Amino acid sequence: MTVVTRFAPSPTGLLHIGGARTALYNWLFAKHHAEYGTGGRFLLRIEDTDRKRHAEDAVEAIYDGLSWLGLNWDGEAISQFTRAERHAEIARQLLDEGKAYHCYCTPEELNEMREAARAEGRKMMYDGRWRDRDPADAPAGVDPVIRLKAPQDGETIIQDLVQGEVKVDNGQLDDMILLRGDGTPTYMLAVVVDDHDMEVSHVIRGDDHLNNAFRQTQIYRGLGWDIPAFAHIPLIHGADGAKMGKRHGALGIDAYRDQGFLPEAICNYLLRLGWSHGDDEIISRDEAVEWFSLEAIGRGAARFDADKLTNLNGHYIRQSEDSRLVDLVIPLLALSLKGTLDEGAESRLIKGMAGLKERAKTLPELAESAEIYAMTRPLRLNEKADQLVQGVGRDHLDSLRGRLTDVGDWNHEALENAVRAYADSADIKLGKAAQPLRAALTGRTVSPSIFEVIEILGRDEVLGRLDDVLKDL
Ligand code: GLU
């Protein structure tokens, strides 16, 4: 059997972190079956029937977010709105088969039912007054809705792959509307018809949709269609245990991208947030495809932990190709350095990236540390660095300039030897010579190995930066 999953976001805003996790699980489940089973496809359906809240840029945000995360979908994305005629056709089919009926209730009648329910402290239920009534009784001038003739006895039971068996008394569910008086389909009908037509085998989504699954099951039964397997994933909660909201970092995926997170870090984090494979924390995309199963999805609500995400991001930065990181930091450098990137910046960044990436947990942090290779002369020294190039520091720099000028082979080792030889002759610790050098050459007191920095900056730039400092004093 080919596994078919789908991600079905409503384009009402951003692709948020919970939606991204749902998409990831659907993608992984399909890919797992494509590579290790008998076939798998991951489909995208935009649930854009709410035209009042519909925004084209929200659809774009979904496409962009999924693409950035590497969650490519098979075939064209499907617009639910464009399928309204097909949904209506199915409602009429149920009507013809006697599985649904016209209901001519007026807004006033429904209001009365609502008021009565409120007075009795129960939820509003349509009382089924048109269920068996002769359509000849239909009042003039009312556009009827089509309602499902839902079972009134027994239970609707779902064998959920995450939640286990869940059931509801059919007496709790009224005859839901399938087609409105204006001929537009309801959400519940649209989802069922689309999932059926798309041949979806597994519906994997947030457990806020569990209640919908009962009603959807009733529609499937009415139609005599196969019911997909359901897997309702517990929602993400914030670190304080409350449902995830903005204050917990429930941002759009684009905000994480702007904050300097890598897509693979986000995916790894979201994977572990609700699914586990032993104690493994770092899981590559390939491993995730191999190992993913619905059984290993946790039943408890997962808690979002921004520090964990940041640490994972550091890991994936260290794993990244240097050239990719250079491409990612150059736009950030252009911003922080106001467009004044030094001519040799790019080639120095390539050489220096291996050392730089060891320390950064986000791309802005990486860009900040990379400034040492991109700034144009003369450097502006920060306060601490400025102190280190005064007084005795300056004397060391003066002498070191001479020593460095004499270095023949401009490489890491020769440079270190030259600085060491100077420290020995001046009877000072290596650090006492290295500190003012770092301050003068980078404008700061923290950097990768100073000898590596000197080698990468190159002779002309190093002597130039030293002269700027010596001249200034
Ligand atoms: N459109 C729904 C949402 O964005 C998802 C519906 C479904 O997955 O069945 O929450």
Tab-separated table of C-alpha atoms and ligand atoms in Angstrom:
chain	number	residue	atom	x	y	z
A	1	MET	CA	0.000	0.000	0.000
A	2	THR	CA	1.235	3.468	-0.802
A	3	VAL	CA	1.185	5.742	2.193
A	4	VAL	CA	-0.270	9.151	1.362
A	5	THR	CA	-0.041	11.952	3.902
A	6	ARG	CA	-0.948	15.573	3.634
A	7	PHE	CA	-0.313	18.855	5.364
A	8	ALA	CA	-3.452	20.986	5.282
A	9	PRO	CA	-2.769	24.435	6.700
A	10	SER	CA	-5.299	27.236	6.762
A	11	PRO	CA	-3.532	30.283	5.355
A	12	THR	CA	-4.625	32.662	8.070
A	13	GLY	CA	-1.204	33.871	9.125
A	14	LEU	CA	2.246	32.416	9.354
A	15	LEU	CA	3.584	28.913	9.144
A	16	HIS	CA	4.072	28.615	12.885
A	17	ILE	CA	6.248	26.193	14.760
A	18	GLY	CA	3.409	23.751	15.523
A	19	GLY	CA	2.359	23.642	11.886
A	20	ALA	CA	5.945	23.070	10.835
A	21	ARG	CA	6.156	20.073	13.167
A	22	THR	CA	2.931	18.631	11.755
A	23	ALA	CA	4.291	19.087	8.237
A	24	LEU	CA	7.589	17.452	9.222
A	25	TYR	CA	5.920	14.364	10.692
A	26	ASN	CA	3.724	13.951	7.622
A	27	TRP	CA	6.730	14.404	5.350
A	28	LEU	CA	8.864	11.925	7.305
A	29	PHE	CA	6.134	9.320	7.444
A	30	ALA	CA	5.629	9.491	3.673
A	31	LYS	CA	9.367	9.511	2.952
A	32	HIS	CA	9.950	6.597	5.282
A	33	HIS	CA	7.437	4.546	3.352
A	34	ALA	CA	8.793	5.731	0.028
A	35	GLU	CA	12.302	4.581	0.925
A	36	TYR	CA	11.754	1.649	3.244
A	37	GLY	CA	8.224	0.522	2.448
A	38	THR	CA	6.013	0.135	-0.569
A	39	GLY	CA	5.693	3.797	-1.474
A	40	GLY	CA	4.857	7.121	0.069
A	41	ARG	CA	3.666	10.550	-1.038
A	42	PHE	CA	3.372	13.817	0.860
A	43	LEU	CA	0.728	16.243	-0.386
A	44	LEU	CA	-0.034	19.851	0.399
A	45	ARG	CA	-3.546	21.231	0.602
A	46	ILE	CA	-4.242	24.851	1.331
A	47	GLU	CA	-7.483	25.122	3.309
A	48	ASP	CA	-8.433	28.474	1.895
A	49	THR	CA	-12.221	28.347	2.104
A	50	ASP	CA	-12.454	31.225	4.572
A	51	ARG	CA	-12.320	33.991	1.982
A	52	LYS	CA	-12.681	36.788	4.522
A	53	ARG	CA	-9.488	35.824	6.290
A	54	HIS	CA	-7.726	34.589	3.191
A	55	ALA	CA	-4.472	36.283	2.287
A	56	GLU	CA	-2.285	35.413	-0.678
A	57	ASP	CA	0.902	36.281	1.220
A	58	ALA	CA	-0.038	33.784	3.917
A	59	VAL	CA	-0.088	31.094	1.221
A	60	GLU	CA	3.332	32.277	0.053
A	61	ALA	CA	4.599	32.123	3.656
A	62	ILE	CA	3.557	28.465	3.803
A	63	TYR	CA	5.304	27.631	0.516
A	64	ASP	CA	8.432	29.525	1.573
A	65	GLY	CA	8.533	28.043	5.052
A	66	LEU	CA	8.130	24.460	3.842
A	67	SER	CA	10.692	24.923	1.085
A	68	TRP	CA	13.174	26.448	3.489
A	69	LEU	CA	12.718	23.489	5.851
A	70	GLY	CA	13.270	21.130	2.917
A	71	LEU	CA	9.776	19.656	3.217
A	72	ASN	CA	8.991	19.422	-0.478
A	73	TRP	CA	5.562	18.181	-1.416
A	74	ASP	CA	4.587	15.896	-4.266
A	75	GLY	CA	2.683	17.442	-7.150
A	76	GLU	CA	0.883	20.772	-7.123
A	77	ALA	CA	-0.512	22.187	-3.916
A	78	ILE	CA	-4.291	21.814	-3.865
A	79	SER	CA	-6.575	24.733	-3.110
A	80	GLN	CA	-9.605	23.601	-1.132
A	81	PHE	CA	-11.597	26.624	-2.236
A	82	THR	CA	-11.377	25.637	-5.898
A	83	ARG	CA	-12.984	22.292	-5.115
A	84	ALA	CA	-16.212	23.696	-3.713
A	85	GLU	CA	-18.295	22.340	-6.601
A	86	ARG	CA	-17.027	18.813	-5.978
A	87	HIS	CA	-17.871	19.142	-2.258
A	88	ALA	CA	-21.380	20.289	-3.105
A	89	GLU	CA	-21.811	17.384	-5.517
A	90	ILE	CA	-21.001	14.929	-2.716
A	91	ALA	CA	-23.487	16.621	-0.382
A	92	ARG	CA	-26.182	16.258	-3.046
A	93	GLN	CA	-25.197	12.643	-3.579
A	94	LEU	CA	-25.767	11.962	0.131
A	95	LEU	CA	-29.096	13.723	-0.176
A	96	ASP	CA	-30.136	11.548	-3.127
A	97	GLU	CA	-29.141	8.421	-1.228
A	98	GLY	CA	-31.208	9.435	1.786
A	99	LYS	CA	-28.074	9.793	3.929
A	100	ALA	CA	-28.602	13.502	4.272
A	101	TYR	CA	-31.603	15.804	4.230
A	102	HIS	CA	-32.703	19.360	3.605
A	103	CYS	CA	-33.217	21.415	6.712
A	104	TYR	CA	-35.317	24.564	6.414
A	105	CYS	CA	-34.778	25.919	9.906
A	106	THR	CA	-34.893	29.698	10.010
A	107	PRO	CA	-32.244	31.690	11.883
A	108	GLU	CA	-34.943	32.433	14.492
A	109	GLU	CA	-35.602	28.749	15.109
A	110	LEU	CA	-31.902	28.049	15.495
A	111	ASN	CA	-31.622	30.947	17.869
A	112	GLU	CA	-34.385	29.479	19.996
A	113	MET	CA	-32.499	26.175	20.156
A	114	ARG	CA	-29.354	28.064	21.132
A	115	GLU	CA	-31.168	30.001	23.855
A	116	ALA	CA	-32.804	26.881	25.241
A	117	ALA	CA	-29.439	25.109	25.374
A	118	ARG	CA	-27.869	28.068	27.132
A	119	ALA	CA	-30.663	28.196	29.690
A	120	GLU	CA	-30.129	24.504	30.450
A	121	GLY	CA	-26.366	24.916	30.547
A	122	ARG	CA	-25.658	22.461	27.736
A	123	LYS	CA	-24.080	22.910	24.345
A	124	MET	CA	-26.265	23.780	21.408
A	125	MET	CA	-27.470	20.770	19.460
A	126	TYR	CA	-29.662	20.866	16.424
A	127	ASP	CA	-32.746	18.860	17.362
A	128	GLY	CA	-33.180	17.091	14.038
A	129	ARG	CA	-36.589	18.582	13.364
A	130	TRP	CA	-36.274	18.238	9.561
A	131	ARG	CA	-34.691	14.795	9.665
A	132	ASP	CA	-37.872	12.914	8.902
A	133	ARG	CA	-40.150	15.705	7.877
A	134	ASP	CA	-41.855	15.773	4.525
A	135	PRO	CA	-40.026	18.205	2.219
A	136	ALA	CA	-43.494	19.237	1.035
A	137	ASP	CA	-43.695	21.151	4.330
A	138	ALA	CA	-40.840	23.339	3.215
A	139	PRO	CA	-41.548	27.004	3.870
A	140	ALA	CA	-41.276	29.367	0.963
A	141	GLY	CA	-38.287	31.662	0.690
A	142	VAL	CA	-35.849	29.641	2.845
A	143	ASP	CA	-32.705	28.292	1.192
A	144	PRO	CA	-32.273	24.946	2.913
A	145	VAL	CA	-29.015	23.596	4.229
A	146	ILE	CA	-28.072	19.962	3.745
A	147	ARG	CA	-27.484	18.061	6.989
A	148	LEU	CA	-25.993	14.632	7.504
A	149	LYS	CA	-28.376	12.006	8.836
A	150	ALA	CA	-25.930	11.044	11.563
A	151	PRO	CA	-26.379	7.887	13.612
A	152	GLN	CA	-28.370	8.567	16.772
A	153	ASP	CA	-27.512	5.463	18.743
A	154	GLY	CA	-24.281	3.730	19.558
A	155	GLU	CA	-20.818	5.208	19.506
A	156	THR	CA	-18.368	6.542	16.985
A	157	ILE	CA	-15.012	4.945	17.701
A	158	ILE	CA	-11.602	5.930	16.390
A	159	GLN	CA	-8.497	3.770	16.689
A	160	ASP	CA	-6.074	6.654	16.811
A	161	LEU	CA	-2.461	5.673	16.165
A	162	VAL	CA	-1.239	8.050	18.861
A	163	GLN	CA	-4.164	8.464	21.249
A	164	GLY	CA	-5.333	4.869	21.173
A	165	GLU	CA	-9.043	4.109	21.107
A	166	VAL	CA	-11.191	7.192	21.515
A	167	LYS	CA	-14.962	7.247	21.288
A	168	VAL	CA	-17.970	9.436	21.600
A	169	ASP	CA	-21.649	8.678	22.163
A	170	ASN	CA	-23.491	9.398	18.956
A	171	GLY	CA	-26.137	11.113	21.074
A	172	GLN	CA	-23.539	13.843	21.664
A	173	LEU	CA	-23.254	14.722	17.982
A	174	ASP	CA	-26.073	16.431	16.126
A	175	ASP	CA	-26.801	16.272	12.427
A	176	MET	CA	-24.068	18.531	11.117
A	177	ILE	CA	-24.443	20.858	8.164
A	178	LEU	CA	-22.645	19.694	5.022
A	179	LEU	CA	-23.785	22.328	2.566
A	180	ARG	CA	-24.917	25.807	3.551
A	181	GLY	CA	-27.999	27.550	2.230
A	182	ASP	CA	-25.851	29.521	-0.204
A	183	GLY	CA	-24.472	26.275	-1.628
A	184	THR	CA	-21.027	26.519	-0.043
A	185	PRO	CA	-19.606	23.425	1.648
A	186	THR	CA	-18.733	23.325	5.318
A	187	TYR	CA	-15.201	22.715	6.476
A	188	MET	CA	-16.047	19.245	7.804
A	189	LEU	CA	-17.377	18.074	4.439
A	190	ALA	CA	-14.545	19.669	2.476
A	191	VAL	CA	-11.850	17.934	4.536
A	192	VAL	CA	-13.428	14.508	4.094
A	193	VAL	CA	-13.995	14.858	0.359
A	194	ASP	CA	-10.512	16.225	-0.223
A	195	ASP	CA	-8.777	13.575	1.851
A	196	HIS	CA	-10.743	10.905	0.015
A	197	ASP	CA	-10.065	12.310	-3.453
A	198	MET	CA	-6.389	12.809	-2.627
A	199	GLU	CA	-6.301	9.170	-1.487
A	200	VAL	CA	-4.903	10.155	1.868
A	201	SER	CA	-4.135	7.039	3.886
A	202	HIS	CA	-2.927	8.686	7.108
A	203	VAL	CA	-4.189	11.916	8.643
A	204	ILE	CA	-1.464	13.172	10.984
A	205	ARG	CA	-2.355	16.465	12.681
A	206	GLY	CA	-2.613	18.315	15.977
A	207	ASP	CA	-4.890	16.838	18.623
A	208	ASP	CA	-6.986	20.002	18.553
A	209	HIS	CA	-8.631	18.243	15.589
A	210	LEU	CA	-9.488	15.051	17.454
A	211	ASN	CA	-13.110	16.097	17.942
A	212	ASN	CA	-13.436	16.809	14.241
A	213	ALA	CA	-12.318	13.256	13.542
A	214	PHE	CA	-15.585	11.903	15.025
A	215	ARG	CA	-17.737	13.995	12.747
A	216	GLN	CA	-15.507	13.274	9.794
A	217	THR	CA	-15.796	9.571	10.545
A	218	GLN	CA	-19.585	9.873	10.406
A	219	ILE	CA	-19.353	11.511	6.991
A	220	TYR	CA	-17.030	8.760	5.715
A	221	ARG	CA	-19.487	6.144	6.963
A	222	GLY	CA	-22.407	7.915	5.314
A	223	LEU	CA	-20.514	7.849	2.040
A	224	GLY	CA	-19.337	4.285	2.468
A	225	TRP	CA	-15.750	5.394	1.931
A	226	ASP	CA	-12.636	3.927	3.552
A	227	ILE	CA	-11.643	5.927	6.606
A	228	PRO	CA	-7.993	6.999	6.743
A	229	ALA	CA	-5.876	6.135	9.740
A	230	PHE	CA	-5.758	8.990	12.234
A	231	ALA	CA	-2.777	10.092	14.294
A	232	HIS	CA	-3.468	13.098	16.498
A	233	ILE	CA	-0.281	14.599	17.905
A	234	PRO	CA	-0.309	16.398	21.267
A	235	LEU	CA	0.109	20.129	20.878
A	236	ILE	CA	3.294	21.958	21.799
A	237	HIS	CA	3.322	23.722	25.143
A	238	GLY	CA	5.580	26.474	26.397
A	239	ALA	CA	8.290	25.907	29.010
A	240	ASP	CA	5.758	26.828	31.720
A	241	GLY	CA	3.390	24.076	30.616
A	242	ALA	CA	0.740	26.414	29.187
A	243	LYS	CA	-0.400	26.048	25.598
A	244	MET	CA	2.192	27.499	23.291
A	245	GLY	CA	1.603	31.162	22.570
A	246	LYS	CA	3.610	34.082	21.251
A	247	ARG	CA	5.326	34.701	24.564
A	248	HIS	CA	6.775	31.180	24.408
A	249	GLY	CA	8.340	31.774	21.047
A	250	ALA	CA	5.397	30.580	18.944
A	251	LEU	CA	6.682	32.519	16.014
A	252	GLY	CA	6.440	32.047	12.321
A	253	ILE	CA	9.165	29.935	10.783
A	254	ASP	CA	10.422	33.042	8.990
A	255	ALA	CA	11.157	34.644	12.370
A	256	TYR	CA	13.427	31.733	13.284
A	257	ARG	CA	15.162	32.077	9.958
A	258	ASP	CA	15.667	35.796	10.628
A	259	GLN	CA	17.062	35.038	14.069
A	260	GLY	CA	19.779	32.946	12.462
A	261	PHE	CA	18.562	29.391	12.900
A	262	LEU	CA	19.400	26.771	10.303
A	263	PRO	CA	16.541	24.698	8.878
A	264	GLU	CA	18.173	21.410	9.845
A	265	ALA	CA	18.411	22.567	13.465
A	266	ILE	CA	14.725	23.501	13.484
A	267	CYS	CA	13.744	20.166	11.933
A	268	ASN	CA	15.891	18.160	14.333
A	269	TYR	CA	14.432	20.110	17.237
A	270	LEU	CA	10.829	19.720	16.081
A	271	LEU	CA	11.383	16.038	15.432
A	272	ARG	CA	12.471	15.444	19.010
A	273	LEU	CA	9.668	17.638	20.291
A	274	GLY	CA	7.058	14.920	20.435
A	275	TRP	CA	8.885	11.938	18.944
A	276	SER	CA	11.847	9.936	20.193
A	277	HIS	CA	14.335	7.322	19.151
A	278	GLY	CA	15.953	6.098	22.357
A	279	ASP	CA	18.035	8.881	23.832
A	280	ASP	CA	19.199	10.220	20.493
A	281	GLU	CA	19.186	14.006	20.415
A	282	ILE	CA	21.057	14.714	17.214
A	283	ILE	CA	19.340	13.036	14.335
A	284	SER	CA	20.193	13.657	10.715
A	285	ARG	CA	17.555	13.940	8.024
A	286	ASP	CA	18.504	10.512	6.654
A	287	GLU	CA	18.296	8.886	10.064
A	288	ALA	CA	14.960	10.555	10.691
A	289	VAL	CA	13.576	9.150	7.428
A	290	GLU	CA	14.858	5.707	8.336
A	291	TRP	CA	13.610	5.695	11.916
A	292	PHE	CA	10.389	7.668	11.849
A	293	SER	CA	7.278	5.856	12.986
A	294	LEU	CA	3.974	6.954	14.440
A	295	GLU	CA	4.297	4.550	17.385
A	296	ALA	CA	7.162	6.571	18.813
A	297	ILE	CA	5.159	9.798	18.980
A	298	GLY	CA	4.666	10.706	22.640
A	299	ARG	CA	1.230	11.040	24.171
A	300	GLY	CA	2.111	13.898	26.467
A	301	ALA	CA	2.321	17.543	25.449
A	302	ALA	CA	5.856	18.492	24.491
A	303	ARG	CA	7.443	21.572	26.027
A	304	PHE	CA	9.215	24.067	23.855
A	305	ASP	CA	12.757	24.763	25.058
A	306	ALA	CA	14.499	27.630	23.280
A	307	ASP	CA	17.914	26.799	24.798
A	308	LYS	CA	17.812	23.300	23.396
A	309	LEU	CA	16.995	24.662	19.973
A	310	THR	CA	19.882	27.124	20.229
A	311	ASN	CA	22.339	24.409	21.248
A	312	LEU	CA	21.255	22.231	18.362
A	313	ASN	CA	21.713	25.184	16.068
A	314	GLY	CA	25.307	25.511	17.278
A	315	HIS	CA	25.828	21.864	16.417
A	316	TYR	CA	24.479	22.301	12.899
A	317	ILE	CA	26.531	25.444	12.366
A	318	ARG	CA	29.689	23.490	13.227
A	319	GLN	CA	28.589	20.755	10.796
A	320	SER	CA	27.904	23.137	7.922
A	321	GLU	CA	30.137	23.638	4.913
A	322	ASP	CA	32.246	26.757	5.317
A	323	SER	CA	31.183	28.177	1.964
A	324	ARG	CA	27.499	27.925	2.898
A	325	LEU	CA	28.129	29.773	6.145
A	326	VAL	CA	30.055	32.476	4.317
A	327	ASP	CA	27.094	32.982	1.991
A	328	LEU	CA	24.798	33.234	4.998
A	329	VAL	CA	26.907	35.700	6.976
A	330	ILE	CA	27.831	38.074	4.146
A	331	PRO	CA	24.395	39.757	4.050
A	332	LEU	CA	24.492	40.094	7.847
A	333	LEU	CA	27.972	41.584	7.666
A	334	ALA	CA	26.872	43.988	4.980
A	335	LEU	CA	24.203	45.206	7.388
A	336	SER	CA	26.345	45.477	10.503
A	337	LEU	CA	29.270	47.024	8.636
A	338	LYS	CA	26.897	49.265	6.700
A	339	GLY	CA	27.981	47.949	3.357
A	340	THR	CA	31.691	48.633	3.873
A	341	LEU	CA	32.930	45.090	3.456
A	342	ASP	CA	36.643	44.939	2.838
A	343	GLU	CA	37.770	43.818	-0.612
A	344	GLY	CA	39.515	40.693	0.608
A	345	ALA	CA	36.692	39.875	3.015
A	346	GLU	CA	35.190	36.938	1.188
A	347	SER	CA	38.397	34.981	0.711
A	348	ARG	CA	39.421	35.617	4.310
A	349	LEU	CA	36.010	34.495	5.511
A	350	ILE	CA	36.368	31.245	3.611
A	351	LYS	CA	39.729	30.609	5.237
A	352	GLY	CA	38.605	31.708	8.678
A	353	MET	CA	35.198	30.045	8.835
A	354	ALA	CA	36.455	26.745	10.237
A	355	GLY	CA	37.789	28.578	13.271
A	356	LEU	CA	34.851	30.949	13.604
A	357	LYS	CA	32.077	28.379	13.452
A	358	GLU	CA	33.387	26.500	16.477
A	359	ARG	CA	31.956	29.117	18.805
A	360	ALA	CA	28.708	30.434	17.321
A	361	LYS	CA	25.205	29.208	18.159
A	362	THR	CA	23.325	31.433	15.762
A	363	LEU	CA	24.162	33.120	12.476
A	364	PRO	CA	24.151	36.662	13.934
A	365	GLU	CA	26.679	35.472	16.511
A	366	LEU	CA	28.743	33.958	13.731
A	367	ALA	CA	28.531	37.154	11.683
A	368	GLU	CA	29.585	39.208	14.654
A	369	SER	CA	32.696	37.112	15.173
A	370	ALA	CA	33.371	37.162	11.428
A	371	GLU	CA	33.612	40.937	11.392
A	372	ILE	CA	37.331	40.651	12.169
A	373	TYR	CA	37.908	39.414	8.632
A	374	ALA	CA	35.559	41.815	6.912
A	375	MET	CA	36.132	45.210	8.511
A	376	THR	CA	37.938	47.915	6.622
A	377	ARG	CA	40.878	49.736	8.157
A	378	PRO	CA	41.312	51.537	10.442
A	379	LEU	CA	39.515	49.283	12.920
A	380	ARG	CA	37.532	50.725	15.761
A	381	LEU	CA	38.770	49.026	18.930
A	382	ASN	CA	36.331	48.231	21.709
A	383	GLU	CA	37.077	49.571	25.163
A	384	LYS	CA	38.873	46.532	26.531
A	385	ALA	CA	40.924	46.123	23.386
A	386	ASP	CA	41.843	49.777	23.488
A	387	GLN	CA	43.265	49.406	26.989
A	388	LEU	CA	45.434	46.496	25.883
A	389	VAL	CA	47.207	48.523	23.220
A	390	GLN	CA	48.254	51.280	25.619
A	391	GLY	CA	51.448	51.564	27.661
A	392	VAL	CA	53.443	48.377	27.820
A	393	GLY	CA	51.086	46.778	25.332
A	394	ARG	CA	52.090	49.360	22.808
A	395	ASP	CA	55.775	48.659	23.419
A	396	HIS	CA	55.190	44.990	22.704
A	397	LEU	CA	53.273	45.817	19.549
A	398	ASP	CA	56.068	48.016	18.350
A	399	SER	CA	58.576	45.208	18.727
A	400	LEU	CA	56.211	42.573	17.392
A	401	ARG	CA	55.700	44.605	14.248
A	402	GLY	CA	59.387	44.234	13.548
A	403	ARG	CA	59.361	40.499	14.267
A	404	LEU	CA	56.374	39.893	12.047
A	405	THR	CA	57.885	41.917	9.215
A	406	ASP	CA	60.798	39.500	9.230
A	407	VAL	CA	58.710	36.342	9.002
A	408	GLY	CA	59.458	34.749	5.648
A	409	ASP	CA	56.842	32.029	5.273
A	410	TRP	CA	53.593	33.594	6.360
A	411	ASN	CA	52.012	30.624	8.011
A	412	HIS	CA	50.512	29.736	11.332
A	413	GLU	CA	53.583	27.962	12.693
A	414	ALA	CA	56.196	30.445	11.600
A	415	LEU	CA	54.071	33.264	12.991
A	416	GLU	CA	53.640	31.536	16.314
A	417	ASN	CA	57.360	30.873	16.492
A	418	ALA	CA	58.110	34.528	15.847
A	419	VAL	CA	55.765	35.708	18.584
A	420	ARG	CA	57.078	33.075	20.984
A	421	ALA	CA	60.656	34.081	20.285
A	422	TYR	CA	59.752	37.648	21.076
A	423	ALA	CA	57.973	36.682	24.320
A	424	ASP	CA	61.036	34.671	25.386
A	425	SER	CA	63.417	37.500	24.636
A	426	ALA	CA	61.227	39.980	26.517
A	427	ASP	CA	60.794	37.445	29.332
A	428	ILE	CA	57.021	37.601	29.246
A	429	LYS	CA	54.376	34.914	28.910
A	430	LEU	CA	53.091	34.279	25.389
A	431	GLY	CA	49.696	35.669	26.385
A	432	LYS	CA	51.181	39.029	27.277
A	433	ALA	CA	52.329	39.387	23.682
A	434	ALA	CA	49.278	37.764	22.120
A	435	GLN	CA	46.714	39.902	23.918
A	436	PRO	CA	47.744	43.283	22.548
A	437	LEU	CA	48.183	41.665	19.134
A	438	ARG	CA	44.655	40.340	19.194
A	439	ALA	CA	43.372	43.705	20.367
A	440	ALA	CA	45.154	45.600	17.614
A	441	LEU	CA	44.338	43.146	14.828
A	442	THR	CA	40.705	42.381	15.638
A	443	GLY	CA	39.606	45.348	17.737
A	444	ARG	CA	38.392	42.969	20.437
A	445	THR	CA	39.618	40.606	23.113
A	446	VAL	CA	38.004	37.388	21.931
A	447	SER	CA	38.742	35.677	18.617
A	448	PRO	CA	39.846	32.357	17.189
A	449	SER	CA	43.563	31.505	17.616
A	450	ILE	CA	45.454	34.734	17.020
A	451	PHE	CA	48.065	33.000	14.860
A	452	GLU	CA	45.348	31.675	12.629
A	453	VAL	CA	43.899	35.179	12.421
A	454	ILE	CA	47.282	36.660	11.534
A	455	GLU	CA	47.860	34.063	8.843
A	456	ILE	CA	44.440	34.608	7.307
A	457	LEU	CA	44.591	38.399	7.391
A	458	GLY	CA	47.875	38.265	5.471
A	459	ARG	CA	51.015	40.283	5.798
A	460	ASP	CA	49.858	43.576	4.324
A	461	GLU	CA	46.638	43.731	6.290
A	462	VAL	CA	48.363	42.752	9.550
A	463	LEU	CA	51.129	45.316	9.229
A	464	GLY	CA	48.580	47.903	8.153
A	465	ARG	CA	46.340	47.249	11.143
A	466	LEU	CA	49.360	47.409	13.470
A	467	ASP	CA	50.473	50.696	11.943
A	468	ASP	CA	46.998	52.165	12.402
A	469	VAL	CA	47.182	51.426	16.115
A	470	LEU	CA	50.792	52.490	16.579
A	471	LYS	CA	50.240	55.704	14.682
A	472	ASP	CA	47.130	56.562	16.679
A	473	LEU	CA	48.827	56.448	20.015
B	1	GLU	N1	-6.676	23.398	8.297
B	1	GLU	C1	-6.495	22.801	9.593
B	1	GLU	C2	-5.502	23.631	10.399
B	1	GLU	O1	-4.800	24.443	9.842
B	1	GLU	C3	-5.978	21.383	9.504
B	1	GLU	C4	-7.034	20.428	9.175
B	1	GLU	C5	-6.581	19.004	9.097
B	1	GLU	O2	-5.370	18.725	9.183
B	1	GLU	O3	-7.437	18.141	8.926
B	1	GLU	O4	-5.444	23.495	11.597
